[in-house]
GROMACS .gro file of C-alpha atoms in nm:
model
  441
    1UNK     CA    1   0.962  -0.272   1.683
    2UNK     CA    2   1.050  -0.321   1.316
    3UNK     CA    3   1.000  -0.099   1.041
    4UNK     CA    4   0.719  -0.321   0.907
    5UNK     CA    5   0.537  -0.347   1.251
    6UNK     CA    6   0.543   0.023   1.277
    7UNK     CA    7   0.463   0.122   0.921
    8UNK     CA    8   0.150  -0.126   0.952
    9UNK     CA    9   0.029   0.048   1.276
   10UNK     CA   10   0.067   0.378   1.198
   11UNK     CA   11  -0.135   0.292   0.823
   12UNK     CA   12  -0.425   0.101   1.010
   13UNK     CA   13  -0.471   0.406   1.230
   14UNK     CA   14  -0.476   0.686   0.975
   15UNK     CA   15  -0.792   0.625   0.886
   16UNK     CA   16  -0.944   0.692   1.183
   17UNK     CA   17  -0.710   0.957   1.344
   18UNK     CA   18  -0.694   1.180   1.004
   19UNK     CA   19  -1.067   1.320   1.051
   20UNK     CA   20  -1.079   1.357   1.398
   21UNK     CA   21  -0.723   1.554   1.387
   22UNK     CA   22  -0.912   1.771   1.112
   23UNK     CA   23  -1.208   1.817   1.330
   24UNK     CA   24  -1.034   1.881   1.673
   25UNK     CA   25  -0.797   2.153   1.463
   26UNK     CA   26  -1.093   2.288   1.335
   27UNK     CA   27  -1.253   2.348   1.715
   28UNK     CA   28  -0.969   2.491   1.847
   29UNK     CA   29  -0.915   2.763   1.544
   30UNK     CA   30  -1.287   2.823   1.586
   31UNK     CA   31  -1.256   2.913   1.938
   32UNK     CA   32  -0.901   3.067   1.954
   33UNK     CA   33  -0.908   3.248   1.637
   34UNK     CA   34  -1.158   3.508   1.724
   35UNK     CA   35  -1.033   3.571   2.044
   36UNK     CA   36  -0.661   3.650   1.907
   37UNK     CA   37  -0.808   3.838   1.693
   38UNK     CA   38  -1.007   4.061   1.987
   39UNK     CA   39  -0.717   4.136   2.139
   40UNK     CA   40  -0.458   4.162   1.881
   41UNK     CA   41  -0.660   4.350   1.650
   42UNK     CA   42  -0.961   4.502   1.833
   43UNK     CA   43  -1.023   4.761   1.572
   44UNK     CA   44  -1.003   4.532   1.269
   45UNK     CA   45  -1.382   4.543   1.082
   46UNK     CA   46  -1.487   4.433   0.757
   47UNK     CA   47  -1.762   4.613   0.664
   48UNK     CA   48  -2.068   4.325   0.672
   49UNK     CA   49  -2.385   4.369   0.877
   50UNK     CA   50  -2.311   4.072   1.184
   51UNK     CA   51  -2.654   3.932   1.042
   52UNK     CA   52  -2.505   3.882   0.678
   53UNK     CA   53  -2.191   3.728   0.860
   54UNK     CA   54  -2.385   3.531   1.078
   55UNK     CA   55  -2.590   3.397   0.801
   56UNK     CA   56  -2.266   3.359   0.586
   57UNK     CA   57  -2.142   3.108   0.840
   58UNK     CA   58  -2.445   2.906   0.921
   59UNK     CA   59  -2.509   2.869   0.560
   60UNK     CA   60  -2.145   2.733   0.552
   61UNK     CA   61  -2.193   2.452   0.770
   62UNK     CA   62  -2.562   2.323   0.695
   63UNK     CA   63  -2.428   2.317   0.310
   64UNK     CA   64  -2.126   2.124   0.407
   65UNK     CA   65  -2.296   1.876   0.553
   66UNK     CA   66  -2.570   1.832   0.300
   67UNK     CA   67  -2.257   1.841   0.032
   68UNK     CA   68  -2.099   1.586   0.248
   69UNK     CA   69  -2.388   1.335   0.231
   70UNK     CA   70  -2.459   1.369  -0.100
   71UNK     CA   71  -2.106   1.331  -0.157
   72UNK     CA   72  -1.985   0.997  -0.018
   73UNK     CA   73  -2.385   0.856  -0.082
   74UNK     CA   74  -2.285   0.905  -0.408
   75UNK     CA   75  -1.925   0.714  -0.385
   76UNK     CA   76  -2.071   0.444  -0.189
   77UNK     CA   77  -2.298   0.365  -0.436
   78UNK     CA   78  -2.013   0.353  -0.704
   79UNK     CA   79  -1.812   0.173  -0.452
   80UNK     CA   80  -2.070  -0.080  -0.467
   81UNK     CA   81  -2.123  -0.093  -0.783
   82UNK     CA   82  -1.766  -0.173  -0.847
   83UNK     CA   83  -1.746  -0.435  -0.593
   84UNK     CA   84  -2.008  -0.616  -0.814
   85UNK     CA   85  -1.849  -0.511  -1.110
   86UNK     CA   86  -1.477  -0.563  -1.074
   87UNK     CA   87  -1.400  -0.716  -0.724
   88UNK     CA   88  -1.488  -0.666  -0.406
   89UNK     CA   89  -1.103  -0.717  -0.327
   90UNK     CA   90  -1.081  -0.313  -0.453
   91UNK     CA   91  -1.374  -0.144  -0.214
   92UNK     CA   92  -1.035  -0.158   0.001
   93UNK     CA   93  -0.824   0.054  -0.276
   94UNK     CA   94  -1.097   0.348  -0.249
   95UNK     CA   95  -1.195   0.325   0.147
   96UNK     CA   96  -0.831   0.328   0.243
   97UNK     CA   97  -0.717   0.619  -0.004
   98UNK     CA   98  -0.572   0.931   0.146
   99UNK     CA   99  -0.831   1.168  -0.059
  100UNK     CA  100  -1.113   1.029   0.084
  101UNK     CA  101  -0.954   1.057   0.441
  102UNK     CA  102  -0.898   1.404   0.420
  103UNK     CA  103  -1.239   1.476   0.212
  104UNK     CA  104  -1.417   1.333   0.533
  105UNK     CA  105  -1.155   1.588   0.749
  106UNK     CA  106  -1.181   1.878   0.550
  107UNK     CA  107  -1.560   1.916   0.522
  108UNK     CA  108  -1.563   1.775   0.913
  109UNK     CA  109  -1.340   2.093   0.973
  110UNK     CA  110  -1.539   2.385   0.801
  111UNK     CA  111  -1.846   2.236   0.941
  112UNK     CA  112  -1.718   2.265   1.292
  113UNK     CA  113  -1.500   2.608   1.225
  114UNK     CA  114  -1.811   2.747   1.111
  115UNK     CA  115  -1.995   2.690   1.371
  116UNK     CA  116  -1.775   2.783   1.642
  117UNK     CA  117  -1.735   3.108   1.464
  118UNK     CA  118  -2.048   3.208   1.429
  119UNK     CA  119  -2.095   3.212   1.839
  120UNK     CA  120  -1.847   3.551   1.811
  121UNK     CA  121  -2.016   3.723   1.581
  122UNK     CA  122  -2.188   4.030   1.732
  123UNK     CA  123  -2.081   3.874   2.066
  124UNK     CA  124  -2.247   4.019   2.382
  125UNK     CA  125  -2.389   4.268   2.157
  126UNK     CA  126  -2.115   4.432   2.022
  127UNK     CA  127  -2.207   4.468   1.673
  128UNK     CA  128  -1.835   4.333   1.569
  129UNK     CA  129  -1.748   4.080   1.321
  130UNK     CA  130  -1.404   3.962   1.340
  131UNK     CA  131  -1.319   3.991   0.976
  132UNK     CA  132  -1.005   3.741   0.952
  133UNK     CA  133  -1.230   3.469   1.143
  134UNK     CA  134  -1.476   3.498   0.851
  135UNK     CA  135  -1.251   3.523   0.583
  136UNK     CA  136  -1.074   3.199   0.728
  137UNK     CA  137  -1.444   3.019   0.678
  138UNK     CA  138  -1.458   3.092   0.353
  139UNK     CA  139  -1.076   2.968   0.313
  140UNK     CA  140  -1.208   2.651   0.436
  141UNK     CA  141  -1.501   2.649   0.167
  142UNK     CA  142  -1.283   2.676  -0.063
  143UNK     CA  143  -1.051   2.413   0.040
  144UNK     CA  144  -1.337   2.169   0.078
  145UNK     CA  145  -1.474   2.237  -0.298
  146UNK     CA  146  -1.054   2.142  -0.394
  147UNK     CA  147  -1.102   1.842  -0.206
  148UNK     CA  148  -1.437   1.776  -0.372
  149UNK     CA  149  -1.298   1.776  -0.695
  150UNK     CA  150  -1.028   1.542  -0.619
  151UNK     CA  151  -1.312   1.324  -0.456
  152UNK     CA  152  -1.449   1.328  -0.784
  153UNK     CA  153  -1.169   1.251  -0.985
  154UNK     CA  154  -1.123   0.963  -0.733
  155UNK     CA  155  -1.432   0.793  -0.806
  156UNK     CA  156  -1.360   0.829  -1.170
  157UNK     CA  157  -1.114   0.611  -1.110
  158UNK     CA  158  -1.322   0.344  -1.120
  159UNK     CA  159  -1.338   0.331  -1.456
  160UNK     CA  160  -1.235  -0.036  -1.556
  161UNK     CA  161  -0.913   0.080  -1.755
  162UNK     CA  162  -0.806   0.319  -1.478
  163UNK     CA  163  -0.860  -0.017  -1.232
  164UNK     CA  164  -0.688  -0.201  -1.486
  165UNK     CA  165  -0.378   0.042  -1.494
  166UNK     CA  166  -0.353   0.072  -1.097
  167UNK     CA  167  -0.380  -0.265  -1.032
  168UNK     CA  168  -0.087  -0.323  -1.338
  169UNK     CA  169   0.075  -0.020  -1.190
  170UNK     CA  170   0.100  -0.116  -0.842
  171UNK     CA  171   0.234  -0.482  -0.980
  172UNK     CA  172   0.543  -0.313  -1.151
  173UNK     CA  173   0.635  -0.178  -0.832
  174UNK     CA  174   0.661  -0.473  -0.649
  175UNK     CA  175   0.809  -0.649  -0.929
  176UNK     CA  176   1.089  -0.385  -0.943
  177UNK     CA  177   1.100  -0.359  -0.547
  178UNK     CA  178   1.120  -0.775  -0.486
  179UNK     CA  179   1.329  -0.865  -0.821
  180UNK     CA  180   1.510  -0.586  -0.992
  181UNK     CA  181   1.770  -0.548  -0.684
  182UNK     CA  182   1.954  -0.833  -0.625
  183UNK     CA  183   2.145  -0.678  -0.331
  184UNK     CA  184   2.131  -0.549  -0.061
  185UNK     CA  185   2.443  -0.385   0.172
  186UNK     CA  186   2.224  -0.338   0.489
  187UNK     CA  187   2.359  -0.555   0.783
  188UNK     CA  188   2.589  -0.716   0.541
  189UNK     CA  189   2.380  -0.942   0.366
  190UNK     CA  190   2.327  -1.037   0.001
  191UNK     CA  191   2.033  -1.183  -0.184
  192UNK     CA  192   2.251  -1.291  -0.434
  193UNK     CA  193   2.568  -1.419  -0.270
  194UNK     CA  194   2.627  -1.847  -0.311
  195UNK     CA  195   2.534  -2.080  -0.079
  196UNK     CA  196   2.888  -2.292  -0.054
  197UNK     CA  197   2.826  -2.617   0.076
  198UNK     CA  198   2.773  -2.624   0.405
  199UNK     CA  199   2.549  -2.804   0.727
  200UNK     CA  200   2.164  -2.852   0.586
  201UNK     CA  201   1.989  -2.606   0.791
  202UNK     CA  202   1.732  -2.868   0.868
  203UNK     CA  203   2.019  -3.051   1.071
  204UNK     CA  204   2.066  -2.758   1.317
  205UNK     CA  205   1.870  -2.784   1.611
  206UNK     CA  206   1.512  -2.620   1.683
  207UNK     CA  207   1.575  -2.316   1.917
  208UNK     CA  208   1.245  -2.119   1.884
  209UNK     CA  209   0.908  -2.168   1.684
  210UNK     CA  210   0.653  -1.868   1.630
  211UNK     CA  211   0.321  -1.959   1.645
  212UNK     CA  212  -0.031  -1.774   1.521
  213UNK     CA  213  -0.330  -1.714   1.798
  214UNK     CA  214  -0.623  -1.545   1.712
  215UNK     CA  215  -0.816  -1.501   1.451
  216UNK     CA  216  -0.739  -1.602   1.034
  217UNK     CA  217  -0.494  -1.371   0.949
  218UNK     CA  218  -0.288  -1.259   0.590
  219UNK     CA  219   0.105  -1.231   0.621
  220UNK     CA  220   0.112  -0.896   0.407
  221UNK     CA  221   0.502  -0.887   0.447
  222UNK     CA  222   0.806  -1.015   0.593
  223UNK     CA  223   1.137  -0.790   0.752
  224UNK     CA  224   1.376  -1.024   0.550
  225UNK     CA  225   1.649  -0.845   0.715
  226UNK     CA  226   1.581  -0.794   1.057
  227UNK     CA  227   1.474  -1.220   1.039
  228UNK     CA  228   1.812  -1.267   0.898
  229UNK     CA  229   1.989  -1.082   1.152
  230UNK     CA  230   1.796  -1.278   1.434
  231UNK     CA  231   1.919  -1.573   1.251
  232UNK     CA  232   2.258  -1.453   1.262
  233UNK     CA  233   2.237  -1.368   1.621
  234UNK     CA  234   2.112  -1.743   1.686
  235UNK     CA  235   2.400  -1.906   1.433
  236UNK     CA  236   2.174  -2.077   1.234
  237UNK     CA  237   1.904  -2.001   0.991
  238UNK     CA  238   1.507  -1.870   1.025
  239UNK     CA  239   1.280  -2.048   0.771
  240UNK     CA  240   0.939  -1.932   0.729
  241UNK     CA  241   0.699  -2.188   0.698
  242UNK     CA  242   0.432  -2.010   0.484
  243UNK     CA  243   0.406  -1.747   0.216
  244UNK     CA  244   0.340  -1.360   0.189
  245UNK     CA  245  -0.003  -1.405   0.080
  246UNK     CA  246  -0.096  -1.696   0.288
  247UNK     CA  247  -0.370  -1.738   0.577
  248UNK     CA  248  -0.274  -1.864   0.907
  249UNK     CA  249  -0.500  -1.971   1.133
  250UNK     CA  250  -0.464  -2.068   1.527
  251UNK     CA  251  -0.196  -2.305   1.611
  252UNK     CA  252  -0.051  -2.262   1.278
  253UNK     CA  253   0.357  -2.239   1.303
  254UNK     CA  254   0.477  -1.894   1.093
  255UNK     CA  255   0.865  -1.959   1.107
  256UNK     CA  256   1.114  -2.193   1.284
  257UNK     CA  257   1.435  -2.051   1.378
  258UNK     CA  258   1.723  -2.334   1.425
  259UNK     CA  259   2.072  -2.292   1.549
  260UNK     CA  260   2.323  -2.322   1.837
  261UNK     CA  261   2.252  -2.055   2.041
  262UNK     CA  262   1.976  -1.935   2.255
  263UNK     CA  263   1.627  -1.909   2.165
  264UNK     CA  264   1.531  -1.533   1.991
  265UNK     CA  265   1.263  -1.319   2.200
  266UNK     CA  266   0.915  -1.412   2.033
  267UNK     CA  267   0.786  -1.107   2.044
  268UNK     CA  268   1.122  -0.942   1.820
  269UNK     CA  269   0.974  -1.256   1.519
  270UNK     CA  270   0.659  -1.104   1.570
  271UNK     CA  271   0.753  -0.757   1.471
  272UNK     CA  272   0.921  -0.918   1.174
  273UNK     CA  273   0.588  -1.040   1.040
  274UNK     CA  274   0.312  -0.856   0.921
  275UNK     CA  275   0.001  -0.998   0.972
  276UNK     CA  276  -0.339  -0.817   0.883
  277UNK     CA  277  -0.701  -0.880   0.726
  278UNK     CA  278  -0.667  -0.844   0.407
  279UNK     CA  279  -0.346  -0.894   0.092
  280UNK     CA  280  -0.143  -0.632  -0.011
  281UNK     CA  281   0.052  -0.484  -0.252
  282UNK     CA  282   0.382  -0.474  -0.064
  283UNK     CA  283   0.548  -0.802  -0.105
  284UNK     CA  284   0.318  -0.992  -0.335
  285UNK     CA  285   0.320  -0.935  -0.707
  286UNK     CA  286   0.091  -1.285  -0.711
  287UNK     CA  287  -0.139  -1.039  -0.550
  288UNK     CA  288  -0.156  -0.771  -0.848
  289UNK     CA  289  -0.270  -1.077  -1.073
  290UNK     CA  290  -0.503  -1.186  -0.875
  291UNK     CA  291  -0.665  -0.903  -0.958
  292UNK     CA  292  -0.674  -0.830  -1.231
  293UNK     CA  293  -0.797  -1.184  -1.305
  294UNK     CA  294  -1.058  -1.120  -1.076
  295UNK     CA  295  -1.185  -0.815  -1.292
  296UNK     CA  296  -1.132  -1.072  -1.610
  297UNK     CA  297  -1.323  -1.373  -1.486
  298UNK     CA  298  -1.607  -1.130  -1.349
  299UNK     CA  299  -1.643  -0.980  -1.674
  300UNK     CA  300  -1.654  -1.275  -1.843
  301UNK     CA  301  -1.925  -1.439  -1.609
  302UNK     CA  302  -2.298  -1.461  -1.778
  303UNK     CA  303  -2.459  -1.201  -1.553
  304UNK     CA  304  -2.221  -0.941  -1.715
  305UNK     CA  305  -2.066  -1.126  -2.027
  306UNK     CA  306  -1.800  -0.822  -2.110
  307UNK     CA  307  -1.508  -1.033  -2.324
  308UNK     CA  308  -1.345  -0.680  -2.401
  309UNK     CA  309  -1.270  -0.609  -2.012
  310UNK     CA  310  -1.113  -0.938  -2.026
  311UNK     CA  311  -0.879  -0.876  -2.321
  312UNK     CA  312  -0.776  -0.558  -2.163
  313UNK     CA  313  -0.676  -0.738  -1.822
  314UNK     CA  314  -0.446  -0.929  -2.053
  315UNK     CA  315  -0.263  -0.691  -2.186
  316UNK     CA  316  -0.174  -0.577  -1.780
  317UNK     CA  317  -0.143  -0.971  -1.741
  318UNK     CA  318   0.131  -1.006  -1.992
  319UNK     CA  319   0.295  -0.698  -1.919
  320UNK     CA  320   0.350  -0.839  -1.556
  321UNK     CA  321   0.424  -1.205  -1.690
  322UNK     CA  322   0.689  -1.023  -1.907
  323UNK     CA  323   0.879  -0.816  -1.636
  324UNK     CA  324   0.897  -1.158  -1.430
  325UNK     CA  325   0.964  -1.364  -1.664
  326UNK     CA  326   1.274  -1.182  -1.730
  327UNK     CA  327   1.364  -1.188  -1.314
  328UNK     CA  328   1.513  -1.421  -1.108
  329UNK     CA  329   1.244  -1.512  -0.903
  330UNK     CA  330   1.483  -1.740  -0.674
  331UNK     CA  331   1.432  -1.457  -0.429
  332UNK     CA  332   1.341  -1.638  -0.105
  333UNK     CA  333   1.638  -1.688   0.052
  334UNK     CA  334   1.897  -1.439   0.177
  335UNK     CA  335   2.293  -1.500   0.247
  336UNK     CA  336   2.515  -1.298   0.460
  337UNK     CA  337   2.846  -1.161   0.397
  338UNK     CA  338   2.984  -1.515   0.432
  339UNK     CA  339   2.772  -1.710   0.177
  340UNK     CA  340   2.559  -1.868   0.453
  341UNK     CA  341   2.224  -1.931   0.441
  342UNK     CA  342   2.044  -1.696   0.694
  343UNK     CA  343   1.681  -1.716   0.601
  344UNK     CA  344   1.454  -1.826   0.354
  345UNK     CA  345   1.045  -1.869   0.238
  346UNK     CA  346   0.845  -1.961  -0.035
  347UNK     CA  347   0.801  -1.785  -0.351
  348UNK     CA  348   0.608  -1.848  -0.644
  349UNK     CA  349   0.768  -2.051  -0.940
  350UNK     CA  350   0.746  -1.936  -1.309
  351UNK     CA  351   0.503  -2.222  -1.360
  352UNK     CA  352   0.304  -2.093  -1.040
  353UNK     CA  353   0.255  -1.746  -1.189
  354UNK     CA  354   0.181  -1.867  -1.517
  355UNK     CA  355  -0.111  -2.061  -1.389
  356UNK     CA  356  -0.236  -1.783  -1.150
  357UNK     CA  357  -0.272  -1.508  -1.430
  358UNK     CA  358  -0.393  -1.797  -1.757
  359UNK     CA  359  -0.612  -2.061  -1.553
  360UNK     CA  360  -0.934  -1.931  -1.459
  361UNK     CA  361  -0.957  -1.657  -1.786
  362UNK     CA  362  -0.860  -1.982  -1.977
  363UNK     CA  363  -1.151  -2.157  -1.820
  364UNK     CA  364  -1.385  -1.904  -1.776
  365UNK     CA  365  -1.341  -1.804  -2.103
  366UNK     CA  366  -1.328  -2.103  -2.322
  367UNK     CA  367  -1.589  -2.052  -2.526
  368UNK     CA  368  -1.494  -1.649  -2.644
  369UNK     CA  369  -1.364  -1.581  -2.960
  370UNK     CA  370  -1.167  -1.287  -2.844
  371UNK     CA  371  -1.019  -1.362  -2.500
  372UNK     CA  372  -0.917  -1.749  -2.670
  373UNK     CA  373  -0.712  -1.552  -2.967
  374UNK     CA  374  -0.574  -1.258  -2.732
  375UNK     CA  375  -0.472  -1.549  -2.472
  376UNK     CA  376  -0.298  -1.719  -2.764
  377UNK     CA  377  -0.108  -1.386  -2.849
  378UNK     CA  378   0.018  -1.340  -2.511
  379UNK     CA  379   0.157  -1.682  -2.514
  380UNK     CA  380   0.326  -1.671  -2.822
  381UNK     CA  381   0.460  -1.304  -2.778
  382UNK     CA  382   0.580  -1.401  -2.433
  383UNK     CA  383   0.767  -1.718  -2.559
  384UNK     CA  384   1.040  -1.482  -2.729
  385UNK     CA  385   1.102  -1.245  -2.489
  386UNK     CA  386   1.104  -1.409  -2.144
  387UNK     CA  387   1.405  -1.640  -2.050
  388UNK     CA  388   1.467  -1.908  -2.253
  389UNK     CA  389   1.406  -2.156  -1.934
  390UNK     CA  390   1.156  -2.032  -1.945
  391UNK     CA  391   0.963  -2.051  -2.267
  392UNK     CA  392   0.906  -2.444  -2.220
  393UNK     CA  393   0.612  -2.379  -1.985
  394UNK     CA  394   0.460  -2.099  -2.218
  395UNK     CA  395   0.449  -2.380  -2.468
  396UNK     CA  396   0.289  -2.640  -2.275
  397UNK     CA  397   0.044  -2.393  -2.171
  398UNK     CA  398  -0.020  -2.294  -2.555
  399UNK     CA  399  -0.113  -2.664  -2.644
  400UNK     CA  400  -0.390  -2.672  -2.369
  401UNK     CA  401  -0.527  -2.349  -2.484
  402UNK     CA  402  -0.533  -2.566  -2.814
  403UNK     CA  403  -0.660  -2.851  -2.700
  404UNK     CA  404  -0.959  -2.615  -2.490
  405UNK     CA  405  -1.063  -2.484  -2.824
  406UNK     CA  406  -1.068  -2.755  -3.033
  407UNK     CA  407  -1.271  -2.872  -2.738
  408UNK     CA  408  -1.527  -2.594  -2.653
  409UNK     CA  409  -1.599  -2.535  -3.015
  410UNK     CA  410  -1.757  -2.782  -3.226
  411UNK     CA  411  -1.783  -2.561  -3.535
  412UNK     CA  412  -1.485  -2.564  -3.747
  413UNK     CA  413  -1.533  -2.201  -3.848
  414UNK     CA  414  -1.499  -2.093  -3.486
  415UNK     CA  415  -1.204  -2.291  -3.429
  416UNK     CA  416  -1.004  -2.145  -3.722
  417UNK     CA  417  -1.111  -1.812  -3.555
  418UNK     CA  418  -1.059  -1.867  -3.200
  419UNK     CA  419  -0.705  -2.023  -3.325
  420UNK     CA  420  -0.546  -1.748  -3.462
  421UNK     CA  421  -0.334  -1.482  -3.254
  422UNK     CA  422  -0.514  -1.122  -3.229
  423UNK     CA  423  -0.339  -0.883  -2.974
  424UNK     CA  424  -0.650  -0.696  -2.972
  425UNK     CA  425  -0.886  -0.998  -2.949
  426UNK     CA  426  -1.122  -0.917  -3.249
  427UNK     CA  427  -0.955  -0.636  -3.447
  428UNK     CA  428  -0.707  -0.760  -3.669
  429UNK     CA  429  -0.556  -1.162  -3.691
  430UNK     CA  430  -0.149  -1.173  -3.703
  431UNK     CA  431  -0.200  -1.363  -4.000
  432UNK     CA  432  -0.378  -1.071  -4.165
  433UNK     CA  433  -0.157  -0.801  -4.006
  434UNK     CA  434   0.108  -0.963  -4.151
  435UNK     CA  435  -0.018  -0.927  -4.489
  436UNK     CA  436  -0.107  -0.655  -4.482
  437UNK     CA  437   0.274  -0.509  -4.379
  438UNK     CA  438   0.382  -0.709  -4.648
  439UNK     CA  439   0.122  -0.532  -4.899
  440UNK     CA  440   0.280  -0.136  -4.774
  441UNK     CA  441   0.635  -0.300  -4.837
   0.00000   0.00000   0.00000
């Protein structure tokens, strides 16, 4: 099984095997603690009446679980609400975090500890309270309230700048991850190594071909390197016939391997190919700006008409734009030691990612002041820093912005306005910034 295959298993099971490890742990130290503590330390006492004990404990666990409902009522609602709001493409970024895992585990666990403490307290009459099982209650409590807090700080992370920055955030890091390194030494093979001329890999015969059954699914990411070793192994080449990103359905052909030997085991391509539900971060930067435009075009639709949100998805949008357009994005193939092609996919153009992050903001917000002059900044700012191959496209995509506004607004007022370049959208015109410098000098 490949590292991808594995990583994705393990990740789609966390969510369901991180409570119920909590709450399991929890049963056992409720039932084993006490009675270590009988016989290792039968004299032990801590002074509290087994009533207030008992009553310490029980109020423990029906508070925990009236904290607990309040608790993730609350961040469903704002879950909800954000879903609405931003996209429901981020419910996912909450539901799947690690806090809210163990939040669900940790108040699971002092519920249950509680409760399976309190059965030894004054037990068969004694009049005993084991002192470290109620002390490790409250230890509990006050591990829960921790994990409160960060439950809380959580949800405030649905503020629409902090969505802005993770969504920007996690985009760097793919960025860096897919395009930064050119290289790689593992099995020998290099991203960046010529292709001298050789056979077209289209000419080698058709050995093996993996197909999808089942249900719509997302490739989320590909084992570049355990593909090109198969292809290696088959002396020939494995070309994957759609996209990290795309949807196969049933019937639909994922890769083709060709070459002169025998066929590769189907089920070693399968482990090279993650499929799941839902896009992810991992191998997709196209995915990053899709959402951020997502958060853009639903702030700029009528039922919430919030320009500003907008203009601050751009600056994330350009920061991204900037970082690739400075890459090689020529990143879907992948040469061994030799300088033979071993395997290759698609991957967004320039011009691809240009349209992704500018259409639908463009369109959506044609007729705003702001986003139209903060859209024109980005342009223009971009066109000197990204490759100069590069800045041809920006250009085009300046005169349509041009052509939109001239367009969409009738007054000639408004077009002077929505023409000029404005980094913050409405705060101060380059034209006017520039001035003003010139005033201080």
């Amino acid at each position: 099984m490949s590292r991808i295959s594995r990583r994705r298993r393990l990740s789609a099971r966390s969510a369901f095997w991180i409570p119920l490890l909590y709450a399991c742990s929890a049963l056992v130290t409720g039932l084993a603690l006490p009675r270590l503590e009988r016989s290792l330390l039968p004299s032990l006492t801590v002074g509290i009446d087994p009533g207030a004990a008992l009553a310490i404990l029980t109020g423990i666990a029906s508070g925990m679980m009236g904290l607990t409902a309040i608790v993730f009522s609350i961040a469903f609602v704002m879950v909800q609400f954000s879903a609405t709001a931003y996209s429901p493409r981020l419910v996912l970024w909450l539901a799947r975090s690690a806090v809210i895992n163990h939040s669900i585990g940790m108040f699971t666990a002092t519920f249950v500890y509680s409760l399976a403490a309190a059965a030894w307290i004054n037990r068969e009459g004694s009049g005993l309270v084991p002192p470290i099982t109620v002390w490790f209650a409250v230890l509990l409590l006050l591990a829960s309230l921790a994990m409160f807090v960060l439950l809380v700080e959580r949800v405030g992370m649905l503020q629409v700048t902090r969505v802005l920055a993770y969504a920007g955030d996690e985009g760097r890091k793919v960025i860096d991850r897919m395009y930064r390194v050119q290289t790689r030494a593992r099995h020998g093979l290099d991203t960046d190594a010529p292709s001298p001329s050789q056979t077209d890999p289209d000419a080698l015969p058709l050995v093996q071909t993996l197909v999808h059954h089942g249900a719509p699914a997302v490739v989320q990411a590909v084992d570049t390197d355990a593909l090109a070793s198969i292809a290696v192994t088959a002396g020939g080449v494995v070309a994957m016939t759609v996209a990290v990103g795309d949807t196969v359905l049933e019937g639909m052909p994922i890769l083709r391997v060709r070459g002169t030997a025998a066929a590769p085991d189907l089920d070693t391509l399968k482990d090279a190919v993650a499929l799941g539900s839902d896009r992810t971060f991992e191998q997709d930067p196209k995915y990053a700006l899709r959402l951020l435009v997502d958060v853009a075009i639903k702030a700029l639709s009528p039922a919430i008409n919030d320009p500003t949100t907008a203009v601050q998805a751009l600056d994330q949008i350009e920061d991204l734009l900037l970082r690739l357009g400075r890459c090689d994005l020529d990143v879907g193939r992948t040469y061994d030691a030799a300088g033979r092609l071993r395997f290759e996919m698609p991957v967004p153009s320039w011009h691809d990612l240009v349209v992704l992050a500018l259409d639908e903001i463009r369109f959506c917000g044609a007729t705003s002041v702001q986003v139209m002059r903060r859209t024109r900044a980005l342009l223009q700012d971009l066109s000197g820093q990204v490759l100069p191959e590069r800045r041809a496209a920006l250009e085009y995509y300046l005169v349509r912005v041009d052509k939109g506004i001239r367009r969409d607004f009738a007054d000639a007022d408004d077009q002077r306005d929505a023409l000029e370049q404005d980094r913050q959208g409405l705060g101060m015109a380059r034209e006017r910034r520039d001035a003003s410098a010139e005033t201080r000098d």
